[in-house]
PDB file of C-alpha atoms in Angstrom:
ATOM      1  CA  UNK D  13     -43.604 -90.673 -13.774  1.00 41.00           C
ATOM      2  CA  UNK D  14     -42.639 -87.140 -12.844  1.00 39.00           C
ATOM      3  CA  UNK D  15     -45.454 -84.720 -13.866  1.00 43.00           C
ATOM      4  CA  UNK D  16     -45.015 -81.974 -16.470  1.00 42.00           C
ATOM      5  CA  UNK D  17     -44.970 -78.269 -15.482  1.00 42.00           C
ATOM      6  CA  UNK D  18     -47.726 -76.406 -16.825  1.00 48.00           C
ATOM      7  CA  UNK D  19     -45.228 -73.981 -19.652  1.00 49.00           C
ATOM      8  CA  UNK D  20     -47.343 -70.660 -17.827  1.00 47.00           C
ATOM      9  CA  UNK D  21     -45.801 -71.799 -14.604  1.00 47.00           C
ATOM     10  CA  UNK D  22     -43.222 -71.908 -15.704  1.00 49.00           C
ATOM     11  CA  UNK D  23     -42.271 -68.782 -17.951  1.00 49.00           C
ATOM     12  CA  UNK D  24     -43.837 -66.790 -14.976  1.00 52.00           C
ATOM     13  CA  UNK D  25     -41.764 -68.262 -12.361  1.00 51.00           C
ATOM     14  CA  UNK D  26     -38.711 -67.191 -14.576  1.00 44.00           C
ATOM     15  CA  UNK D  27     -40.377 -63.873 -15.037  1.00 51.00           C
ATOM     16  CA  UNK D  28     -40.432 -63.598 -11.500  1.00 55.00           C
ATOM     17  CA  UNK D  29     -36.755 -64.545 -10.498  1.00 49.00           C
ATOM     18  CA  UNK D  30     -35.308 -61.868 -13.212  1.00 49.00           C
ATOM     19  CA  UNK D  31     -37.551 -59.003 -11.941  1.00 61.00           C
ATOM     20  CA  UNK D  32     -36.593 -59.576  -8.440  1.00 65.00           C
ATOM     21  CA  UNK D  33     -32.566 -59.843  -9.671  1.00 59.00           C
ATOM     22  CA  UNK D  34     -33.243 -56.492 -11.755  1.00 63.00           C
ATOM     23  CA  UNK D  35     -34.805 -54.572  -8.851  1.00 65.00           C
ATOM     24  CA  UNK D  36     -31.040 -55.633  -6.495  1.00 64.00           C
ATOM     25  CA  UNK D  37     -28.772 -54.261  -9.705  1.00 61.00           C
ATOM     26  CA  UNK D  38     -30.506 -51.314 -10.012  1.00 64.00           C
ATOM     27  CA  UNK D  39     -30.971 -50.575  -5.951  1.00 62.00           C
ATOM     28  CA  UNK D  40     -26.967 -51.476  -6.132  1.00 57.00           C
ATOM     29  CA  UNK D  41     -26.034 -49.269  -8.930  1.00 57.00           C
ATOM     30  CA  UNK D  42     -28.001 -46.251  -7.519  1.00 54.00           C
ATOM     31  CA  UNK D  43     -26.045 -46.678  -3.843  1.00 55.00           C
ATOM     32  CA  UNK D  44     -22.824 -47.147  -6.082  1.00 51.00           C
ATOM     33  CA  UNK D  45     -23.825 -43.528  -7.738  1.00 48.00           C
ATOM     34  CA  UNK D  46     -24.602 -41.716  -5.077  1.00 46.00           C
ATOM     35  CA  UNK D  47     -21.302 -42.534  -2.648  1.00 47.00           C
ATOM     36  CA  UNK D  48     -19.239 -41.675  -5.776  1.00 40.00           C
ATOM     37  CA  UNK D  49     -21.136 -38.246  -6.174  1.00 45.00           C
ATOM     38  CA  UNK D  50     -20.650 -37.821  -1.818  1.00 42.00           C
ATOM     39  CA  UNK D  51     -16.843 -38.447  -2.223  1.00 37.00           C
ATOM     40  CA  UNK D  52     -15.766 -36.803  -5.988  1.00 37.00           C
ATOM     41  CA  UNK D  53     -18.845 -33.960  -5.745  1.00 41.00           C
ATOM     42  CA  UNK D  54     -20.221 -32.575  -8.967  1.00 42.00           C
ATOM     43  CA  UNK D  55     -18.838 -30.502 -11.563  1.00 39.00           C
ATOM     44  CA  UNK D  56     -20.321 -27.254 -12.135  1.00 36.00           C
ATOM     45  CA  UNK D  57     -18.211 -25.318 -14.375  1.00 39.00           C
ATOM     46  CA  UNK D  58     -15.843 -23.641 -12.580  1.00 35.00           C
ATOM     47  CA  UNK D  59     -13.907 -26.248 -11.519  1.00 33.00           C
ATOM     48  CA  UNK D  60      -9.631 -25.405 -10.992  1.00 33.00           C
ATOM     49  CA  UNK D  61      -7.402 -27.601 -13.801  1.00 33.00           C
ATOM     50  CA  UNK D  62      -5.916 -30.163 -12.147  1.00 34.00           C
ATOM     51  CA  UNK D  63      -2.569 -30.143 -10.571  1.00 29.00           C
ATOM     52  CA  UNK D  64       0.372 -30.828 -13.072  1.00 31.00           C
ATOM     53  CA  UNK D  65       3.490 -31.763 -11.523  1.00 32.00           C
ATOM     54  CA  UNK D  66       5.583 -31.637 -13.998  1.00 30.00           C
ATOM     55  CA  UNK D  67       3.930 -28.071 -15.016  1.00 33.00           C
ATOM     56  CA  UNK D  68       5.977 -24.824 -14.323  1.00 36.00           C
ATOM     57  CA  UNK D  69       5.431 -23.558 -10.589  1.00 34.00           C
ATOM     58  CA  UNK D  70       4.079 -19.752 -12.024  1.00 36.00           C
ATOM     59  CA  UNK D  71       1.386 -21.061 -14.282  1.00 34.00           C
ATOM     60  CA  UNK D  72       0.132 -23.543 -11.418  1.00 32.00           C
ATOM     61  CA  UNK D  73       0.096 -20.453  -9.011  1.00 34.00           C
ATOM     62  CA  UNK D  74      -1.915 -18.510 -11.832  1.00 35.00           C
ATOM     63  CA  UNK D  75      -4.446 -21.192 -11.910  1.00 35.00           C
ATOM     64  CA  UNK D  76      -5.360 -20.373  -8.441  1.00 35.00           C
ATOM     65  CA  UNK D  77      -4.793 -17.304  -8.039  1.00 35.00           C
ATOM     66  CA  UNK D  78      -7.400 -16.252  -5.675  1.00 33.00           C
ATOM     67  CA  UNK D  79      -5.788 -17.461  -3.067  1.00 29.00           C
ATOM     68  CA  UNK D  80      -2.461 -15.866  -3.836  1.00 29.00           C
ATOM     69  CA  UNK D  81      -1.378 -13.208  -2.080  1.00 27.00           C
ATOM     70  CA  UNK D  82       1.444 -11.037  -3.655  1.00 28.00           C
ATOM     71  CA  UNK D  83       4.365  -9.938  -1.476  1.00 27.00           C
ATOM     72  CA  UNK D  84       5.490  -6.510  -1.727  1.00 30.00           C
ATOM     73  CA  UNK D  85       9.259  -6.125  -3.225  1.00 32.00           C
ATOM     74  CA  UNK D  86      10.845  -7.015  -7.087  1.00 33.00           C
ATOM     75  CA  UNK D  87       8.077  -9.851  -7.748  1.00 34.00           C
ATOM     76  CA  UNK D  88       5.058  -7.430  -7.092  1.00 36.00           C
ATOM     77  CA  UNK D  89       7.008  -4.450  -9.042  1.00 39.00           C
ATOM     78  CA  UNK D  90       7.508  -6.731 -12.231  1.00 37.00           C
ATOM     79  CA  UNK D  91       3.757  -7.673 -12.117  1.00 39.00           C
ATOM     80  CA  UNK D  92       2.821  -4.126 -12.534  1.00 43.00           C
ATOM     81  CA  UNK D  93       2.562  -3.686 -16.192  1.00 42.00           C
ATOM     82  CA  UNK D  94       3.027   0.186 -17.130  1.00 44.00           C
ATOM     83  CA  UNK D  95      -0.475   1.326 -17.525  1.00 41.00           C
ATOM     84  CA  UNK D  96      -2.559   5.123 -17.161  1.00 49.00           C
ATOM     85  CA  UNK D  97      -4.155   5.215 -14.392  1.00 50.00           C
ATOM     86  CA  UNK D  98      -8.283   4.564 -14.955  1.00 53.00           C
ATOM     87  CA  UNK D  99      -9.562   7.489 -12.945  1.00 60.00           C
ATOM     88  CA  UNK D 100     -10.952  10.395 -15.122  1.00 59.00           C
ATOM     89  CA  UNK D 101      -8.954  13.348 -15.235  1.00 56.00           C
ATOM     90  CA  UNK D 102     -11.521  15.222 -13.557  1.00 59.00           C
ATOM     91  CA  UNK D 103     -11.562  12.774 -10.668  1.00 79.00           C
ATOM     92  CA  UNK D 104      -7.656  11.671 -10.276  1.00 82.00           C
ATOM     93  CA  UNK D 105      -6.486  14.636  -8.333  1.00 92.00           C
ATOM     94  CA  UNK D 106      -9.996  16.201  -6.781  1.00 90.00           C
ATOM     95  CA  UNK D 107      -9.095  17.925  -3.670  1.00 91.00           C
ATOM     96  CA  UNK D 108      -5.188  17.944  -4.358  1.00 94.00           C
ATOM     97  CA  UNK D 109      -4.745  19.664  -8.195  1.00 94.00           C
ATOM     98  CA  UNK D 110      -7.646  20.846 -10.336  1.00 92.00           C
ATOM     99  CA  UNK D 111      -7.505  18.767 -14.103  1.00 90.00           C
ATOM    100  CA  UNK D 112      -5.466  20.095 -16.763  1.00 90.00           C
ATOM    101  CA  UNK D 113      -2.937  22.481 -14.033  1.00 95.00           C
ATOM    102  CA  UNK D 114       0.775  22.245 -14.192  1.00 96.00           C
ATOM    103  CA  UNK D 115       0.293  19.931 -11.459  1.00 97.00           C
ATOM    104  CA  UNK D 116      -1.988  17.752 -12.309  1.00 96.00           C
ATOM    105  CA  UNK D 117       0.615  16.968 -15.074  1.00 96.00           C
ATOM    106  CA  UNK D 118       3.744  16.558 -13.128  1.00 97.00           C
ATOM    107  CA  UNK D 119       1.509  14.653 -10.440  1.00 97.00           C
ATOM    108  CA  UNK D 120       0.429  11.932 -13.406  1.00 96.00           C
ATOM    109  CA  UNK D 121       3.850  11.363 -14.480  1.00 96.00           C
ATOM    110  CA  UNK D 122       5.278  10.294 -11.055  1.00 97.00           C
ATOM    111  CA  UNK D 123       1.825   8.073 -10.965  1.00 95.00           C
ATOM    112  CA  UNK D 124       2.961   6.653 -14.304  1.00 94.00           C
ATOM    113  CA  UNK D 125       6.393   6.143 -13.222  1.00 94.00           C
ATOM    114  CA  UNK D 126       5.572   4.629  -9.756  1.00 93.00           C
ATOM    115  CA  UNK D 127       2.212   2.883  -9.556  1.00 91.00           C
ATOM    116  CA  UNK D 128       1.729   2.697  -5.446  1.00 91.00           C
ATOM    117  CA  UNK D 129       1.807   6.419  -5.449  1.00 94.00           C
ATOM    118  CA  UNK D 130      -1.182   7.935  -3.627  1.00 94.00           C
ATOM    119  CA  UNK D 131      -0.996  11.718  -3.036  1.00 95.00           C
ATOM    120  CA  UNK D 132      -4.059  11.802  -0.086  1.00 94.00           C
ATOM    121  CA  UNK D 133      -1.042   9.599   1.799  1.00 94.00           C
ATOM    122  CA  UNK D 134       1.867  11.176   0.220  1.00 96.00           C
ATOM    123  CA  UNK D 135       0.172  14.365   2.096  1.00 96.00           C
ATOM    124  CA  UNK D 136       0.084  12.256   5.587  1.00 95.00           C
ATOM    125  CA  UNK D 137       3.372  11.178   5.293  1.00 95.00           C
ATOM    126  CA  UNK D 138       4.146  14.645   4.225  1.00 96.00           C
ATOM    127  CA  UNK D 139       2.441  16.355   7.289  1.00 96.00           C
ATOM    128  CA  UNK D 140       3.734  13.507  10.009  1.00 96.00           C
ATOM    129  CA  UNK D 141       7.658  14.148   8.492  1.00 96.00           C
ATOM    130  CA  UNK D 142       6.988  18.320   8.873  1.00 97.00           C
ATOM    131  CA  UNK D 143       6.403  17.589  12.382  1.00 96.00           C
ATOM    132  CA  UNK D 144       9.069  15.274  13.587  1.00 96.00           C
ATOM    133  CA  UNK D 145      11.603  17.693  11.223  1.00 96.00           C
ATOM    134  CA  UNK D 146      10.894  20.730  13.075  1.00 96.00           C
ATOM    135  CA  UNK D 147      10.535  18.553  16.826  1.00 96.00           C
ATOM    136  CA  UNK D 148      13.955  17.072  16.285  1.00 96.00           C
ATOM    137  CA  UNK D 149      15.876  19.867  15.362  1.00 96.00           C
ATOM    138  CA  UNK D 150      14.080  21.851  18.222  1.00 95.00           C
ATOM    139  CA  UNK D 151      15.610  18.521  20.407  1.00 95.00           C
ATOM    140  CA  UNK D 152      19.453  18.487  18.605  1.00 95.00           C
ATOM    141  CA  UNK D 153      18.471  14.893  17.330  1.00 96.00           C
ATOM    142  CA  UNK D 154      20.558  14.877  14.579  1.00 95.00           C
ATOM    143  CA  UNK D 155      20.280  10.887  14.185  1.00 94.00           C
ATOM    144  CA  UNK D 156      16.467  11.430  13.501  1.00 94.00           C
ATOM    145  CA  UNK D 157      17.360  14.326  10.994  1.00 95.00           C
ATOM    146  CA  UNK D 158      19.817  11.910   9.293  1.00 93.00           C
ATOM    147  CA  UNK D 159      17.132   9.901   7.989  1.00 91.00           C
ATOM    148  CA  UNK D 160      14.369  12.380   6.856  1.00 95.00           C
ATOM    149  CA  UNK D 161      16.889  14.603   5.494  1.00 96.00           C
ATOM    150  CA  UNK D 162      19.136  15.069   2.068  1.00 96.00           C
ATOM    151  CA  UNK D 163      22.501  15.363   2.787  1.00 95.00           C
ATOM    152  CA  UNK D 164      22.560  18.992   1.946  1.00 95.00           C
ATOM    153  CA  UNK D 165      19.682  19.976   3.994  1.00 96.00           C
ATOM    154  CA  UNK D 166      21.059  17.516   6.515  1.00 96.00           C
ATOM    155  CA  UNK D 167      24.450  19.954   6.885  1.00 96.00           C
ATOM    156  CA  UNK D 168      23.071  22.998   7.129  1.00 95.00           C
ATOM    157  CA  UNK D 169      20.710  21.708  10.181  1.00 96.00           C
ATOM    158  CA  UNK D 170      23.615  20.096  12.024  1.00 96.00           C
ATOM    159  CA  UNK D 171      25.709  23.421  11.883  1.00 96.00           C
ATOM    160  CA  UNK D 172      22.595  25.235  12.628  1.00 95.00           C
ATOM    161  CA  UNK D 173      22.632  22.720  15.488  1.00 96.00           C
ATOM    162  CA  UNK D 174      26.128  22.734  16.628  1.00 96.00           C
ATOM    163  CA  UNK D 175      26.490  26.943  16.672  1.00 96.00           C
ATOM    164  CA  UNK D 176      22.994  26.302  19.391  1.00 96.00           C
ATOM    165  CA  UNK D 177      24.747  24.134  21.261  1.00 95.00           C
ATOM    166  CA  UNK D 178      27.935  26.265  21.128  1.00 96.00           C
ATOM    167  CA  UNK D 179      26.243  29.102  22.860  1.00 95.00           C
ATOM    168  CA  UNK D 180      24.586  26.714  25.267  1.00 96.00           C
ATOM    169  CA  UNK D 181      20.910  27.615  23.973  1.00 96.00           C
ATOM    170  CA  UNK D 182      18.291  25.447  24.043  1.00 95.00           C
ATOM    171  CA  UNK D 183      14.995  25.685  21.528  1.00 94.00           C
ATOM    172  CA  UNK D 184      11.256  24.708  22.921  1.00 95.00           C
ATOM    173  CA  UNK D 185       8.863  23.960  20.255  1.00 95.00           C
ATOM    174  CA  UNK D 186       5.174  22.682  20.585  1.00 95.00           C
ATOM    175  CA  UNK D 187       2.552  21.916  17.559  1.00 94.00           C
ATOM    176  CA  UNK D 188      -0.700  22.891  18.410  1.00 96.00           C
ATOM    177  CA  UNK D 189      -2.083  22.552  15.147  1.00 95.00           C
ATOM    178  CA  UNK D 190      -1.026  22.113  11.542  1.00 96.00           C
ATOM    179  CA  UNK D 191      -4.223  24.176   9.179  1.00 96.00           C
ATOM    180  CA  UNK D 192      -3.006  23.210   6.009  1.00 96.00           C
ATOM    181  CA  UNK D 193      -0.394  21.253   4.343  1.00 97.00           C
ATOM    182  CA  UNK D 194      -1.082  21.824   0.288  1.00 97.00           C
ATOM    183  CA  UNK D 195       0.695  20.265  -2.561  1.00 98.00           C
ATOM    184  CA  UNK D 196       1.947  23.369  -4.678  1.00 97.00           C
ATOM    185  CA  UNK D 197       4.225  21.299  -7.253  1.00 97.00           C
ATOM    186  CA  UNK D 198       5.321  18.462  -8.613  1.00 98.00           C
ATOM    187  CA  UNK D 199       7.489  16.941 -10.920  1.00 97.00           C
ATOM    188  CA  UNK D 200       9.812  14.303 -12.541  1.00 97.00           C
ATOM    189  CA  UNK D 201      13.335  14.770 -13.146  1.00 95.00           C
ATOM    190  CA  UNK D 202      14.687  11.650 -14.974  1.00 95.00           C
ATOM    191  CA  UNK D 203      13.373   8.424 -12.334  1.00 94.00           C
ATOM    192  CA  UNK D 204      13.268  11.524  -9.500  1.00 96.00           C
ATOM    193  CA  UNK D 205       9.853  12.670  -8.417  1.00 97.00           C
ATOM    194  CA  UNK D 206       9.839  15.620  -6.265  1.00 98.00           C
ATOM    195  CA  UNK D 207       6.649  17.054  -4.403  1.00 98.00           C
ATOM    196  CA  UNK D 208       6.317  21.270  -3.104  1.00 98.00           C
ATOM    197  CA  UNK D 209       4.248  21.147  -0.026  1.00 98.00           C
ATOM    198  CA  UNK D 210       3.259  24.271   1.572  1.00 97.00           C
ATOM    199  CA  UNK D 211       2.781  24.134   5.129  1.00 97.00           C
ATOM    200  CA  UNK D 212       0.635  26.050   7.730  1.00 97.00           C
ATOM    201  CA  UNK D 213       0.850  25.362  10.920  1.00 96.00           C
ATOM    202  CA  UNK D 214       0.441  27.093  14.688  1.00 96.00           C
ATOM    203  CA  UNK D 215       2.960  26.302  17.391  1.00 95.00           C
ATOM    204  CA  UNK D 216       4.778  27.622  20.608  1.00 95.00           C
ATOM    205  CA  UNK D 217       8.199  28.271  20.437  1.00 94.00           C
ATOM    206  CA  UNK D 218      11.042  29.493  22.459  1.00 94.00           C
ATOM    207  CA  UNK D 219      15.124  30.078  22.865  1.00 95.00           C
ATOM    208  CA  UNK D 220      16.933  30.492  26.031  1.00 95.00           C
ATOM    209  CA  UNK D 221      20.176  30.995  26.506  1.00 95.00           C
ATOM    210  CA  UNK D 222      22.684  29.053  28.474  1.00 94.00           C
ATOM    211  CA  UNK D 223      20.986  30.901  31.671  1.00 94.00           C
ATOM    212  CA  UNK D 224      17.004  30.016  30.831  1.00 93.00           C
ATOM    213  CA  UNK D 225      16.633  33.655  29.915  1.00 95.00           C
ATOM    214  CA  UNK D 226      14.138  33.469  26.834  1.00 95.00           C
ATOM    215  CA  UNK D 227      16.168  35.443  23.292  1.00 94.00           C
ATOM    216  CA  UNK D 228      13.574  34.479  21.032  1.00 94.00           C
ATOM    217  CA  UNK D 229       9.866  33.524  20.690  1.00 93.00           C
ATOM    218  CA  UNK D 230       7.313  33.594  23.770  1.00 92.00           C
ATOM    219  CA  UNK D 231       6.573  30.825  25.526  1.00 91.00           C
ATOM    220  CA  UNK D 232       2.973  31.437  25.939  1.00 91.00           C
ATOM    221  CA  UNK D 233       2.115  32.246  22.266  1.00 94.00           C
ATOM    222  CA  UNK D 234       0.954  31.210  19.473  1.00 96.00           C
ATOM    223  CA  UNK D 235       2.673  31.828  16.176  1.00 94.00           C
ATOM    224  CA  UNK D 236       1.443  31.559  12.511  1.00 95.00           C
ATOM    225  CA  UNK D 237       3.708  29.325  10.494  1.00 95.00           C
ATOM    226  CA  UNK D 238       4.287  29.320   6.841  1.00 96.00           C
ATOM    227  CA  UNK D 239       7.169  26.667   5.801  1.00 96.00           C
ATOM    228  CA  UNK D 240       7.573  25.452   1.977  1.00 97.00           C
ATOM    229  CA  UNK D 241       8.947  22.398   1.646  1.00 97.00           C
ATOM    230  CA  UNK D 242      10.030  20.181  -1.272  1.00 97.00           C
ATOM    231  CA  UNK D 243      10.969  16.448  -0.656  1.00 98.00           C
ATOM    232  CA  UNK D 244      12.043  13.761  -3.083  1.00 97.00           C
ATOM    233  CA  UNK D 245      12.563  10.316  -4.001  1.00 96.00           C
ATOM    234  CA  UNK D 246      14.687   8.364  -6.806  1.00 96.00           C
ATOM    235  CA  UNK D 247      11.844   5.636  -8.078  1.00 95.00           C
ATOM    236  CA  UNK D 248      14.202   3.635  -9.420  1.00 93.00           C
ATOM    237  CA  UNK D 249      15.547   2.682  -5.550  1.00 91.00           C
ATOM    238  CA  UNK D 250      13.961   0.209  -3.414  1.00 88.00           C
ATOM    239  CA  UNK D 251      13.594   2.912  -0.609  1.00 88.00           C
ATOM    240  CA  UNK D 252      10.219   3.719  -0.255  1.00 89.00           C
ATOM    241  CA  UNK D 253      11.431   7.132   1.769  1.00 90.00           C
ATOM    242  CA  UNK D 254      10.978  10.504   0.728  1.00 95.00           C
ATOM    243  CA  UNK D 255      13.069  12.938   2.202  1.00 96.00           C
ATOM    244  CA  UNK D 256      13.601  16.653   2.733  1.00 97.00           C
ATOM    245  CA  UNK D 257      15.928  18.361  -0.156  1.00 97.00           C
ATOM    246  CA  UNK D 258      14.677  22.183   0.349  1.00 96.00           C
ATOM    247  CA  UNK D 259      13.063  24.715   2.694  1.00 94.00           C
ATOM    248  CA  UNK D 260      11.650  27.938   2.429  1.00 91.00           C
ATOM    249  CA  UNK D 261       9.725  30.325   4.532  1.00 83.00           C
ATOM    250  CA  UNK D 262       6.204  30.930   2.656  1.00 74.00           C
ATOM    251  CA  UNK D 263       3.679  34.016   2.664  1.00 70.00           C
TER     252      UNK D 263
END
């Protein structure tokens, strides 16, 4: 006769076995949990939508678009919505036009009209074009001139040029300083912006004749320089190039 098993035993055995299974699911589920979160992280808001195939290439650029980088021609022009510019008036031009002048005005429609137009480097470009103008034509370089030059302005240099070297003299000219190099006007005719910038700068210069004999300047001074120059660009072109379309000596 097989004894009977005291019913406490019993339930407390069972008791015992389905603790010990519940304690190995849970320790399971737990190590399941936590080497999903390792390998899909968490979400914390500011997750990127997911990548759709099938969704046009610009709007899956757009939803990362901090790591875009626009490249400068057509596509970055189109992107660049026709807007005034966000300085105060006050503030736009300091150090280049007082707010509310003639030139303030003609300097905020070339701004409207071409939005990567900075006058502070408009005025460096400005300055470094005066220089290597009035160097090349000292030189005869009439292939430089070519390209910083209108065409008009262009032909009276080269028969300026050509009557020099026609006579055999020769020109020597040496910066030594440029003091100022203002903006004086500025406006837009139609999609062409054109810039006045006054110039005033010191150099040496000298012209021999076909025998070395010095007919004009002095080699070993100084002069005072006042040029006025205007130079302009079509906005509509893809040239970013300003060039030289009229001189004038200044007071």
């Amino acid at each position: 006769m097989i004894p009977a098993v005291p019913p406490s035993t019993t339930a407390e055995s069972v008791r015992d076995v389905f603790d010990t299974w519940t304690i190995i699911l849970l320790a399971v589920a737990v190590l399941i949990f936590v080497k999903l979160r390792s390998v899909l992280g968490q979400r914390t808001g500011r997750e990127r939508p997911p990548y759709d195939p099938y969704a046009p290439r610009d709007a899956v650029r757009g939803a990362t678009n901090d790591n875009v980088v626009t490249l400068p021609g057509r596509a970055a022009e189109a992107a660049q919505k026709p807007v005034e510019p966000s300085e105060p008036a006050v503030e736009r031009w300091k150090g280049i036009a007082e707010a509310g002048s003639t030139l303030a005005t003609g300097l905020d429609a070339i701004a409207r009209d071409d939005k990567s137009f900075d006058a502070k480097h408009f005025v460096a470009g400005a300055r470094a074009a005066y220089e290597m103008i009035v160097l090349a034509y000292a030189e005869g370089d009439q292939r430089a001139l070519k390209n910083l030059l209108s065409r008009d302005v262009y032909e009276g240099f080269e028969a300026a040029i050509r009557e020099r070297e026609s006579k055999g003299e020769t020109v020597e000219t040496r910066f030594v300083a440029i003091d100022k190099s203002d903006i004086t006007g500025a406006e837009l005719r139609g999609r062409t912006a054109q810039i006045t910038v006054r110039f005033v700068s010191q150099l040496i210069s000298v012209t021999r004749d076909k025998s070395g004999n010095v007919i004009e300047g002095n080699a070993e001074k100084v002069t005072d320089v006042t040029d006025v120059w205007t130079f302009a660009r079509d906005l509509s072109s893809r040239d970013p190039n300003w060039k030289l379309v009229a001189t004038e000596a200044g007071q």
